[in-house]
Structure formats: structure tokens, C-alpha cells
């Protein structure tokens, strides 16, 4: 019986981790094993049932909300240019701290991001102009792994979901590759929420 309850907890942890990627699976799993702890220990959590064991999960939140806000002052402004697959240039007024993927969603640039920045796909693959490529932080190993799956990979390829604007990136040009590889459903573009 305890094994079934633990299996149920782990299945729920995995499902919930998909929704709450930012918390990470291990942290979430640790919280869920404390299912019998008093409710006061988790004041902002809502109950979820799995068989007879009570489990608590946090409320889902939307992604990219920061990018939908305009800069508070001109000191925060970072102007960049997205170059679409057809060569059309889209100048965008971003701000320090904006994520390139979510900023593209705000301005309806065709940069997909199927995994919602969880480093589980390469659909936000972009080419960074050489003048700016060396200014970027080195990619983490997980980003390199996903870039290995990207179609039309180049030396200046990066994942847009891992690029955060800074003042020294003023004028950066990001070119969308001719194709992307989406293992979710080819042709389907998820809408930001």
C-alpha cells in the first residue's frame, strides 16, 4: 500500500513538474513526500487528490509577463532587430532583463518556443550577429545539448529562451533560421499564455 501511495506521489510529481518547471523536479518531489505535513506548512498551496493520499501543489503561473511591460525609463531600453525567415526586419524596443523568446512573442515574431523555455527543444533557435555573439554569456551544457538537435545549426546559433537583454546588447540582430525542428507537432505554433 505504501509503495502504491509513493508511486502515485511520484506520478503526480512528474505531472506537476511539467507545469512548474522553474521549481525543478527534486524540490517538488521533496515537498510532495511531505503530503501528511500540516496544511499550515504550505499556506499558498491548493490541494490535489491522488487516491487516498492528499497532495498539495502551487497554482500555475503564466510565462513571460515581464516582457509585456514597457521600460520604466529610457535607461532600461535595449533596441534589437529580429530578422524573419523571409528577410523582413522587425525592430523591437525591449528593456534590460527581457528574455528574447518572450519578447518575440509580445511582438508576434515567429519564434516558437514549444517547451516554454524549459530547455527541452530547439524551436527558439536564432542566429546572433557576430558583433554580439562574443558579448553573450557562454551557453550552459543543457543549451548546447538542445542546439545539437537544431536544424541549420551555425557557429553563431543560440536558443532565444536563454538570451536575456543587457545594455551592451543594444542594436543586436537576431536572425531566425530557415527551418526549425519541432518534435511536438510540425506546423503547430503554441500561443503564449
Backbone as CSV, one residue per row, in Angstrom:
resi,resn,N_x,N_y,N_z,CA_x,CA_y,CA_z,C_x,C_y,C_z
1,UNK,0.828,-1.193,0.000,0.000,0.000,0.000,0.874,1.260,0.000
2,UNK,1.942,1.259,0.810,2.833,2.416,0.858,3.535,2.609,-0.479
3,UNK,3.858,1.494,-1.141,4.505,1.581,-2.450,3.572,2.210,-3.467
4,UNK,2.278,1.842,-3.430,1.309,2.432,-4.354,1.163,3.934,-4.101
5,UNK,1.114,4.314,-2.839,0.984,5.727,-2.499,2.202,6.503,-2.968
6,UNK,3.400,5.927,-2.792,4.626,6.587,-3.228,4.653,6.689,-4.754
7,UNK,4.226,5.633,-5.450,4.175,5.669,-6.915,3.202,6.743,-7.381
8,UNK,2.078,6.845,-6.690,1.091,7.871,-7.015,1.690,9.265,-6.798
9,UNK,2.403,9.426,-5.693,3.067,10.697,-5.406,4.068,11.046,-6.495
10,UNK,4.863,10.078,-6.920,5.887,10.333,-7.926,5.251,10.655,-9.290
11,UNK,4.168,9.930,-9.657,3.480,10.241,-10.917,2.946,11.666,-10.882
12,UNK,2.374,12.049,-9.776,1.843,13.399,-9.632,2.984,14.414,-9.643
13,UNK,4.111,14.063,-9.029,5.269,14.960,-9.034,5.762,15.197,-10.445
14,UNK,5.812,14.144,-11.230,6.262,14.282,-12.616,5.292,15.153,-13.401
15,UNK,3.994,14.910,-13.272,2.993,15.698,-13.990,3.034,17.156,-13.548
16,UNK,3.158,17.373,-12.258,3.187,18.728,-11.734,4.480,19.427,-12.123
17,UNK,5.585,18.689,-12.193,6.863,19.286,-12.579,6.814,19.852,-13.990
18,UNK,6.001,19.249,-14.842,5.865,19.780,-16.205,5.253,21.180,-16.171
19,UNK,4.334,21.387,-15.233,3.685,22.690,-15.105,4.584,23.673,-14.364
20,UNK,5.341,23.172,-13.420,6.147,24.019,-12.540,7.632,23.768,-12.777
21,UNK,8.078,23.949,-14.008,9.468,23.652,-14.351,10.455,24.465,-13.532
22,UNK,10.095,25.695,-13.202,11.018,26.573,-12.508,11.398,26.025,-11.137
23,UNK,10.484,25.296,-10.489,10.777,24.747,-9.169,11.724,23.569,-9.254
24,UNK,11.703,22.868,-10.356,12.570,21.705,-10.505,11.924,20.472,-9.898
25,UNK,12.197,19.331,-10.493,11.584,18.082,-10.055,11.993,17.691,-8.640
26,UNK,13.270,17.818,-8.299,13.716,17.346,-6.987,13.073,18.146,-5.856
27,UNK,13.028,19.452,-5.994,12.414,20.271,-4.952,10.944,19.916,-4.812
28,UNK,10.278,19.773,-5.934,8.864,19.439,-5.924,8.623,18.063,-5.310
29,UNK,9.445,17.088,-5.671,9.284,15.738,-5.134,9.470,15.738,-3.614
30,UNK,10.439,16.514,-3.129,10.650,16.596,-1.680,9.426,17.177,-0.978
31,UNK,8.831,18.216,-1.585,7.632,18.812,-0.993,6.486,17.807,-0.968
32,UNK,6.356,17.037,-2.035,5.234,16.116,-2.140,5.362,14.923,-1.211
33,UNK,6.566,14.549,-0.837,6.711,13.441,0.102,6.285,13.864,1.498
34,UNK,6.116,15.156,1.703,5.629,15.675,2.985,4.113,15.872,2.934
35,UNK,3.440,15.026,2.166,1.997,15.186,1.955,1.200,15.136,3.249
36,UNK,1.725,14.464,4.256,0.991,14.339,5.518,1.338,15.459,6.490
37,UNK,2.178,16.413,6.050,2.519,17.545,6.905,1.289,18.439,7.060
38,UNK,1.222,19.194,8.145,0.067,20.076,8.351,-0.070,21.083,7.210
39,UNK,-1.295,21.430,6.873,-1.572,22.369,5.773,-0.910,23.723,6.006
40,UNK,-0.733,24.116,7.253,-0.143,25.414,7.551,1.299,25.509,7.068
41,UNK,1.934,24.373,6.816,3.304,24.394,6.322,3.357,24.906,4.885
42,UNK,2.264,24.789,4.128,2.176,25.243,2.755,0.999,26.208,2.621
43,UNK,1.116,27.450,3.122,-0.039,28.336,3.172,-0.576,28.767,1.811
44,UNK,0.234,28.791,0.746,-0.244,29.288,-0.549,-0.546,28.161,-1.518
45,UNK,-0.695,26.954,-1.021,-0.865,25.814,-1.906,-2.312,25.350,-1.953
46,UNK,-2.684,24.722,-3.061,-4.036,24.203,-3.204,-3.991,22.681,-3.238
47,UNK,-5.028,21.990,-2.711,-4.988,20.533,-2.626,-5.219,19.842,-3.966
48,UNK,-4.578,18.706,-4.148,-4.769,17.840,-5.298,-4.847,16.424,-4.751
49,UNK,-5.811,15.642,-5.216,-6.001,14.292,-4.691,-5.400,13.248,-5.621
50,UNK,-4.771,12.235,-5.034,-4.226,11.102,-5.779,-4.564,9.876,-4.942
51,UNK,-5.620,9.182,-5.304,-6.052,8.056,-4.475,-6.494,8.579,-3.129
52,UNK,-5.963,8.012,-2.063,-6.333,8.464,-0.723,-5.319,9.417,-0.136
53,UNK,-4.157,9.598,-0.812,-3.121,10.495,-0.290,-3.410,11.927,-0.719
54,UNK,-3.358,12.867,0.194,-3.537,14.270,-0.135,-2.213,14.876,-0.566
55,UNK,-2.210,15.576,-1.676,-1.005,16.204,-2.187,-1.322,17.664,-2.427
56,UNK,-0.349,18.532,-2.239,-0.552,19.953,-2.437,0.375,20.455,-3.531
57,UNK,-0.163,21.267,-4.418,0.640,21.855,-5.493,0.389,23.349,-5.537
58,UNK,1.322,24.081,-6.091,1.129,25.521,-6.200,0.315,25.848,-7.446
59,UNK,-0.211,27.035,-7.490,-1.055,27.487,-8.584,-0.176,27.804,-9.795
60,UNK,-0.551,27.353,-11.009,0.247,27.648,-12.202,0.312,29.140,-12.483
61,UNK,1.424,29.577,-13.031,1.599,30.978,-13.387,1.938,31.076,-14.861
62,UNK,1.642,32.234,-15.466,1.959,32.431,-16.885,3.443,32.752,-17.027
63,UNK,3.947,32.585,-18.255,5.345,32.822,-18.545,5.495,34.108,-19.333
64,UNK,6.606,34.789,-19.150,6.917,35.943,-19.978,6.194,37.221,-19.617
65,UNK,5.611,37.326,-18.440,4.881,38.531,-18.050,5.751,39.772,-17.999
66,UNK,7.008,39.618,-17.617,7.933,40.746,-17.510,8.116,41.426,-18.868
67,UNK,8.178,40.627,-19.920,8.428,41.145,-21.264,7.244,41.936,-21.814
68,UNK,6.070,41.797,-21.212,4.886,42.511,-21.678,4.792,43.908,-21.063
69,UNK,5.738,44.237,-20.206,5.754,45.558,-19.575,6.736,46.458,-20.321
70,UNK,6.358,47.709,-20.507,7.241,48.678,-21.155,8.354,49.092,-20.195
71,UNK,9.466,49.583,-20.734,10.557,50.048,-19.871,10.094,51.194,-18.968
72,UNK,10.595,51.200,-17.739,10.222,52.253,-16.787,10.906,53.571,-17.145
73,UNK,12.093,53.496,-17.762,12.814,54.704,-18.161,13.634,54.409,-19.413
74,UNK,14.118,55.461,-20.051,14.938,55.298,-21.257,16.264,54.609,-20.940
75,UNK,16.702,54.656,-19.685,17.948,53.986,-19.292,17.842,52.470,-19.417
76,UNK,16.622,51.940,-19.364,16.399,50.496,-19.445,16.242,49.997,-20.885
77,UNK,16.027,50.880,-21.847,15.706,50.483,-23.215,16.891,49.790,-23.885
78,UNK,16.586,48.669,-24.552,17.551,47.953,-25.385,16.842,47.664,-26.708
79,UNK,17.292,48.315,-27.773,16.707,48.121,-29.098,17.421,46.968,-29.797
80,UNK,16.637,46.019,-30.307,17.195,44.898,-31.057,16.393,44.731,-32.345
81,UNK,16.891,43.892,-33.239,16.203,43.644,-34.504,16.092,42.136,-34.698
82,UNK,14.867,41.676,-34.947,14.620,40.288,-35.343,14.543,40.274,-36.874
83,UNK,15.235,39.329,-37.496,15.168,39.178,-38.947,14.400,37.885,-39.213
84,UNK,13.222,38.019,-39.826,12.345,36.873,-40.083,12.940,35.978,-41.167
85,UNK,12.344,34.815,-41.326,12.820,33.845,-42.320,12.785,34.401,-43.744
86,UNK,11.858,35.310,-44.008,11.759,35.888,-45.347,12.654,37.118,-45.524
87,UNK,13.440,37.446,-44.510,14.360,38.583,-44.579,13.798,39.879,-44.049
88,UNK,12.526,39.896,-43.691,11.893,41.095,-43.149,12.501,41.424,-41.785
89,UNK,12.855,42.682,-41.602,13.423,43.128,-40.324,12.330,43.689,-39.429
90,UNK,12.378,43.293,-38.156,11.400,43.751,-37.164,12.149,44.401,-36.004
91,UNK,12.301,45.735,-36.028,12.946,46.400,-34.895,12.028,46.340,-33.673
92,UNK,12.612,46.035,-32.527,11.842,45.873,-31.295,12.500,46.693,-30.186
93,UNK,11.669,47.365,-29.417,12.134,48.141,-28.263,11.935,47.289,-27.014
94,UNK,13.022,46.677,-26.558,12.977,45.867,-25.353,13.544,46.632,-24.178
95,UNK,13.809,45.893,-23.116,14.414,46.526,-21.935,15.381,45.556,-21.285
96,UNK,16.219,46.083,-20.439,17.170,45.262,-19.702,16.398,44.192,-18.926
97,UNK,16.815,42.937,-19.072,16.175,41.838,-18.365,15.165,41.065,-19.198
98,UNK,14.788,41.579,-20.373,13.832,40.879,-21.227,14.445,39.591,-21.777
99,UNK,13.642,38.541,-21.801,14.027,37.278,-22.426,13.697,37.392,-23.909
100,UNK,14.648,37.040,-24.774,14.486,37.201,-26.217,13.283,36.419,-26.755
101,UNK,13.047,35.214,-26.240,11.915,34.411,-26.692,10.588,35.096,-26.371
102,UNK,10.391,35.474,-25.112,9.120,36.066,-24.710,8.916,37.451,-25.312
103,UNK,10.005,38.180,-25.533,9.904,39.475,-26.195,9.416,39.280,-27.633
104,UNK,9.906,38.235,-28.303,9.439,37.919,-29.663,7.946,37.598,-29.649
105,UNK,7.485,36.871,-28.639,6.050,36.558,-28.541,5.227,37.834,-28.383
106,UNK,5.734,38.776,-27.584,4.996,40.031,-27.376,4.777,40.751,-28.702
107,UNK,5.781,40.745,-29.560,5.698,41.479,-30.818,5.349,40.579,-32.010
108,UNK,4.827,39.388,-31.708,4.336,38.434,-32.703,5.382,38.085,-33.762
109,UNK,6.624,37.930,-33.302,7.702,37.437,-34.155,7.577,35.910,-34.152
110,UNK,7.770,35.274,-35.275,7.550,33.831,-35.426,8.687,33.002,-34.811
111,UNK,8.912,33.187,-33.525,9.903,32.414,-32.772,9.108,31.522,-31.828
112,UNK,9.137,30.228,-32.071,8.157,29.339,-31.455,8.325,29.141,-29.946
113,UNK,9.340,28.450,-29.505,9.490,28.174,-28.075,8.500,27.149,-27.578
114,UNK,8.430,25.993,-28.222,7.437,24.962,-27.889,7.523,24.486,-26.449
115,UNK,8.710,24.465,-25.863,8.866,23.945,-24.495,8.747,25.035,-23.441
116,UNK,8.442,26.269,-23.857,8.275,27.398,-22.949,9.508,27.647,-22.102
117,UNK,10.661,27.618,-22.742,11.945,27.968,-22.125,12.424,26.978,-21.068
118,UNK,12.037,25.723,-21.193,12.488,24.722,-20.214,13.683,23.919,-20.721
119,UNK,14.279,24.348,-21.823,15.423,23.669,-22.438,15.095,22.233,-22.817
120,UNK,13.931,22.035,-23.429,13.520,20.706,-23.865,13.300,20.655,-25.376
121,UNK,13.646,21.736,-26.091,13.510,21.744,-27.545,14.505,22.750,-28.117
122,UNK,14.458,22.927,-29.424,15.328,23.921,-30.064,14.526,24.833,-30.986
123,UNK,13.238,24.985,-30.737,12.377,25.754,-31.637,12.548,27.263,-31.491
124,UNK,13.320,27.727,-30.535,13.609,29.163,-30.399,15.026,29.474,-30.873
125,UNK,15.566,28.596,-31.689,16.905,28.730,-32.251,17.002,30.014,-33.074
126,UNK,18.042,30.808,-32.820,18.301,32.037,-33.578,19.786,32.116,-33.917
127,UNK,20.104,32.929,-34.932,21.492,33.258,-35.241,21.756,34.651,-34.691
128,UNK,22.816,34.775,-33.898,23.188,36.054,-33.295,24.271,36.688,-34.168
129,UNK,24.119,37.974,-34.502,25.148,38.661,-35.280,26.512,38.485,-34.624
130,UNK,27.523,38.301,-35.452,28.879,38.050,-34.953,29.373,39.143,-34.013
131,UNK,28.985,40.401,-34.263,29.435,41.508,-33.410,28.954,41.361,-31.969
132,UNK,27.869,40.629,-31.771,27.282,40.494,-30.445,27.468,39.107,-29.838
133,UNK,27.792,38.140,-30.666,27.877,36.755,-30.201,28.863,36.598,-29.041
134,UNK,30.023,37.229,-29.146,31.032,37.098,-28.091,30.680,37.871,-26.826
135,UNK,29.716,38.784,-26.905,29.281,39.525,-25.717,28.355,38.695,-24.832
136,UNK,27.755,37.659,-25.409,26.804,36.832,-24.662,27.524,35.936,-23.672
137,UNK,26.820,35.581,-22.594,27.363,34.606,-21.648,27.520,33.276,-22.369
138,UNK,28.482,32.473,-21.935,28.672,31.140,-22.512,27.417,30.309,-22.292
139,UNK,27.027,29.499,-23.279,25.837,28.653,-23.082,26.109,27.549,-22.059
140,UNK,25.060,27.228,-21.306,25.142,26.109,-20.370,25.149,24.802,-21.164
141,UNK,25.540,23.728,-20.531,25.607,22.427,-21.194,24.244,22.002,-21.751
142,UNK,23.162,22.280,-21.000,21.817,21.908,-21.454,21.454,22.632,-22.751
143,UNK,21.849,23.910,-22.870,21.571,24.644,-24.103,22.361,24.043,-25.265
144,UNK,23.619,23.720,-25.026,24.428,23.080,-26.075,23.803,21.765,-26.535
145,UNK,23.282,20.987,-25.572,22.639,19.711,-25.923,21.436,19.926,-26.834
146,UNK,20.624,20.944,-26.537,19.455,21.222,-27.367,19.858,21.800,-28.718
147,UNK,20.909,22.606,-28.739,21.379,23.152,-30.013,21.858,22.044,-30.945
148,UNK,22.373,20.952,-30.370,22.795,19.814,-31.195,21.633,19.244,-31.998
149,UNK,20.398,19.458,-31.521,19.207,18.953,-32.207,18.622,19.961,-33.196
150,UNK,19.146,21.187,-33.185,18.591,22.241,-34.031,18.920,21.996,-35.497
151,UNK,17.947,22.291,-36.341,18.178,22.229,-37.786,18.940,23.481,-38.206
152,UNK,19.777,23.369,-39.231,20.518,24.501,-39.801,21.405,25.192,-38.761
153,UNK,22.075,24.400,-37.949,22.958,24.923,-36.896,24.158,25.642,-37.505
154,UNK,24.547,26.762,-36.897,25.731,27.528,-37.307,26.572,27.831,-36.070
155,UNK,27.754,28.380,-36.321,28.659,28.748,-35.223,28.049,29.813,-34.305
156,UNK,27.178,30.660,-34.850,26.579,31.742,-34.061,25.158,31.419,-33.605
157,UNK,24.821,30.130,-33.513,23.493,29.702,-33.067,23.366,29.771,-31.555
158,UNK,22.215,30.221,-31.106,21.863,30.204,-29.683,20.367,29.963,-29.578
159,UNK,19.924,29.586,-28.372,18.490,29.454,-28.105,17.993,30.782,-27.543
160,UNK,16.956,31.322,-28.164,16.416,32.607,-27.737,15.941,32.618,-26.295
161,UNK,15.486,31.471,-25.811,14.982,31.404,-24.438,16.086,31.579,-23.402
162,UNK,17.336,31.467,-23.816,18.458,31.592,-22.888,19.154,32.946,-22.990
163,UNK,18.647,33.825,-23.842,19.250,35.135,-24.034,18.439,36.196,-23.306
164,UNK,19.110,36.924,-22.436,18.469,37.992,-21.661,19.156,39.306,-22.024
165,UNK,18.349,40.315,-22.336,18.890,41.590,-22.801,19.638,42.343,-21.712
166,UNK,20.743,42.952,-22.149,21.548,43.854,-21.322,21.829,45.098,-22.157
167,UNK,22.264,46.171,-21.534,22.533,47.422,-22.247,23.595,47.240,-23.324
168,UNK,24.606,46.404,-23.081,25.673,46.242,-24.072,25.220,45.461,-25.308
169,UNK,23.980,44.968,-25.308,23.435,44.256,-26.464,22.580,45.176,-27.342
170,UNK,22.613,46.473,-27.067,21.894,47.468,-27.862,22.251,47.306,-29.343
171,UNK,21.237,47.168,-30.197,21.450,47.035,-31.635,21.643,45.602,-32.119
172,UNK,21.573,44.623,-31.230,21.781,43.224,-31.609,20.752,42.795,-32.651
173,UNK,21.225,42.000,-33.617,20.351,41.444,-34.651,20.260,39.937,-34.453
174,UNK,19.041,39.442,-34.425,18.780,38.011,-34.271,18.043,37.531,-35.512
175,UNK,18.637,36.585,-36.213,18.041,36.075,-37.443,17.439,34.709,-37.182
176,UNK,16.197,34.527,-37.600,15.542,33.220,-37.469,16.076,32.285,-38.547
177,UNK,16.352,31.039,-38.203,16.867,30.092,-39.195,15.794,29.757,-40.228
178,UNK,16.202,29.185,-41.361,15.220,28.891,-42.412,14.175,27.859,-41.987
179,UNK,14.531,26.960,-41.067,13.610,25.928,-40.581,13.866,25.680,-39.105
180,UNK,12.866,25.108,-38.440,13.057,24.616,-37.070,12.552,23.187,-37.018
181,UNK,12.991,22.470,-36.022,12.556,21.087,-35.843,11.724,21.029,-34.574
182,UNK,10.435,20.746,-34.762,9.524,20.671,-33.639,9.034,19.232,-33.516
183,UNK,9.452,18.564,-32.444,9.037,17.191,-32.224,7.629,17.111,-31.653
184,UNK,7.079,18.261,-31.261,5.729,18.309,-30.690,4.721,18.022,-31.801
185,UNK,4.526,18.940,-32.714,3.678,18.756,-33.892,4.186,19.728,-34.945
186,UNK,4.661,19.223,-36.063,5.155,20.118,-37.108,4.035,21.023,-37.594
187,UNK,4.338,22.301,-37.690,3.373,23.276,-38.168,2.548,23.920,-37.066
188,UNK,2.522,23.330,-35.869,1.737,23.881,-34.757,2.596,24.910,-34.016
189,UNK,2.055,26.084,-33.790,2.748,27.120,-33.041,1.940,27.425,-31.790
190,UNK,2.456,27.060,-30.595,1.713,27.349,-29.377,1.605,28.855,-29.146
191,UNK,0.487,29.288,-28.626,0.273,30.694,-28.305,0.786,30.954,-26.896
192,UNK,1.466,32.104,-26.675,1.902,32.429,-25.305,0.701,32.612,-24.385
193,UNK,0.847,32.257,-23.120,-0.255,32.391,-22.173,0.167,33.146,-20.946
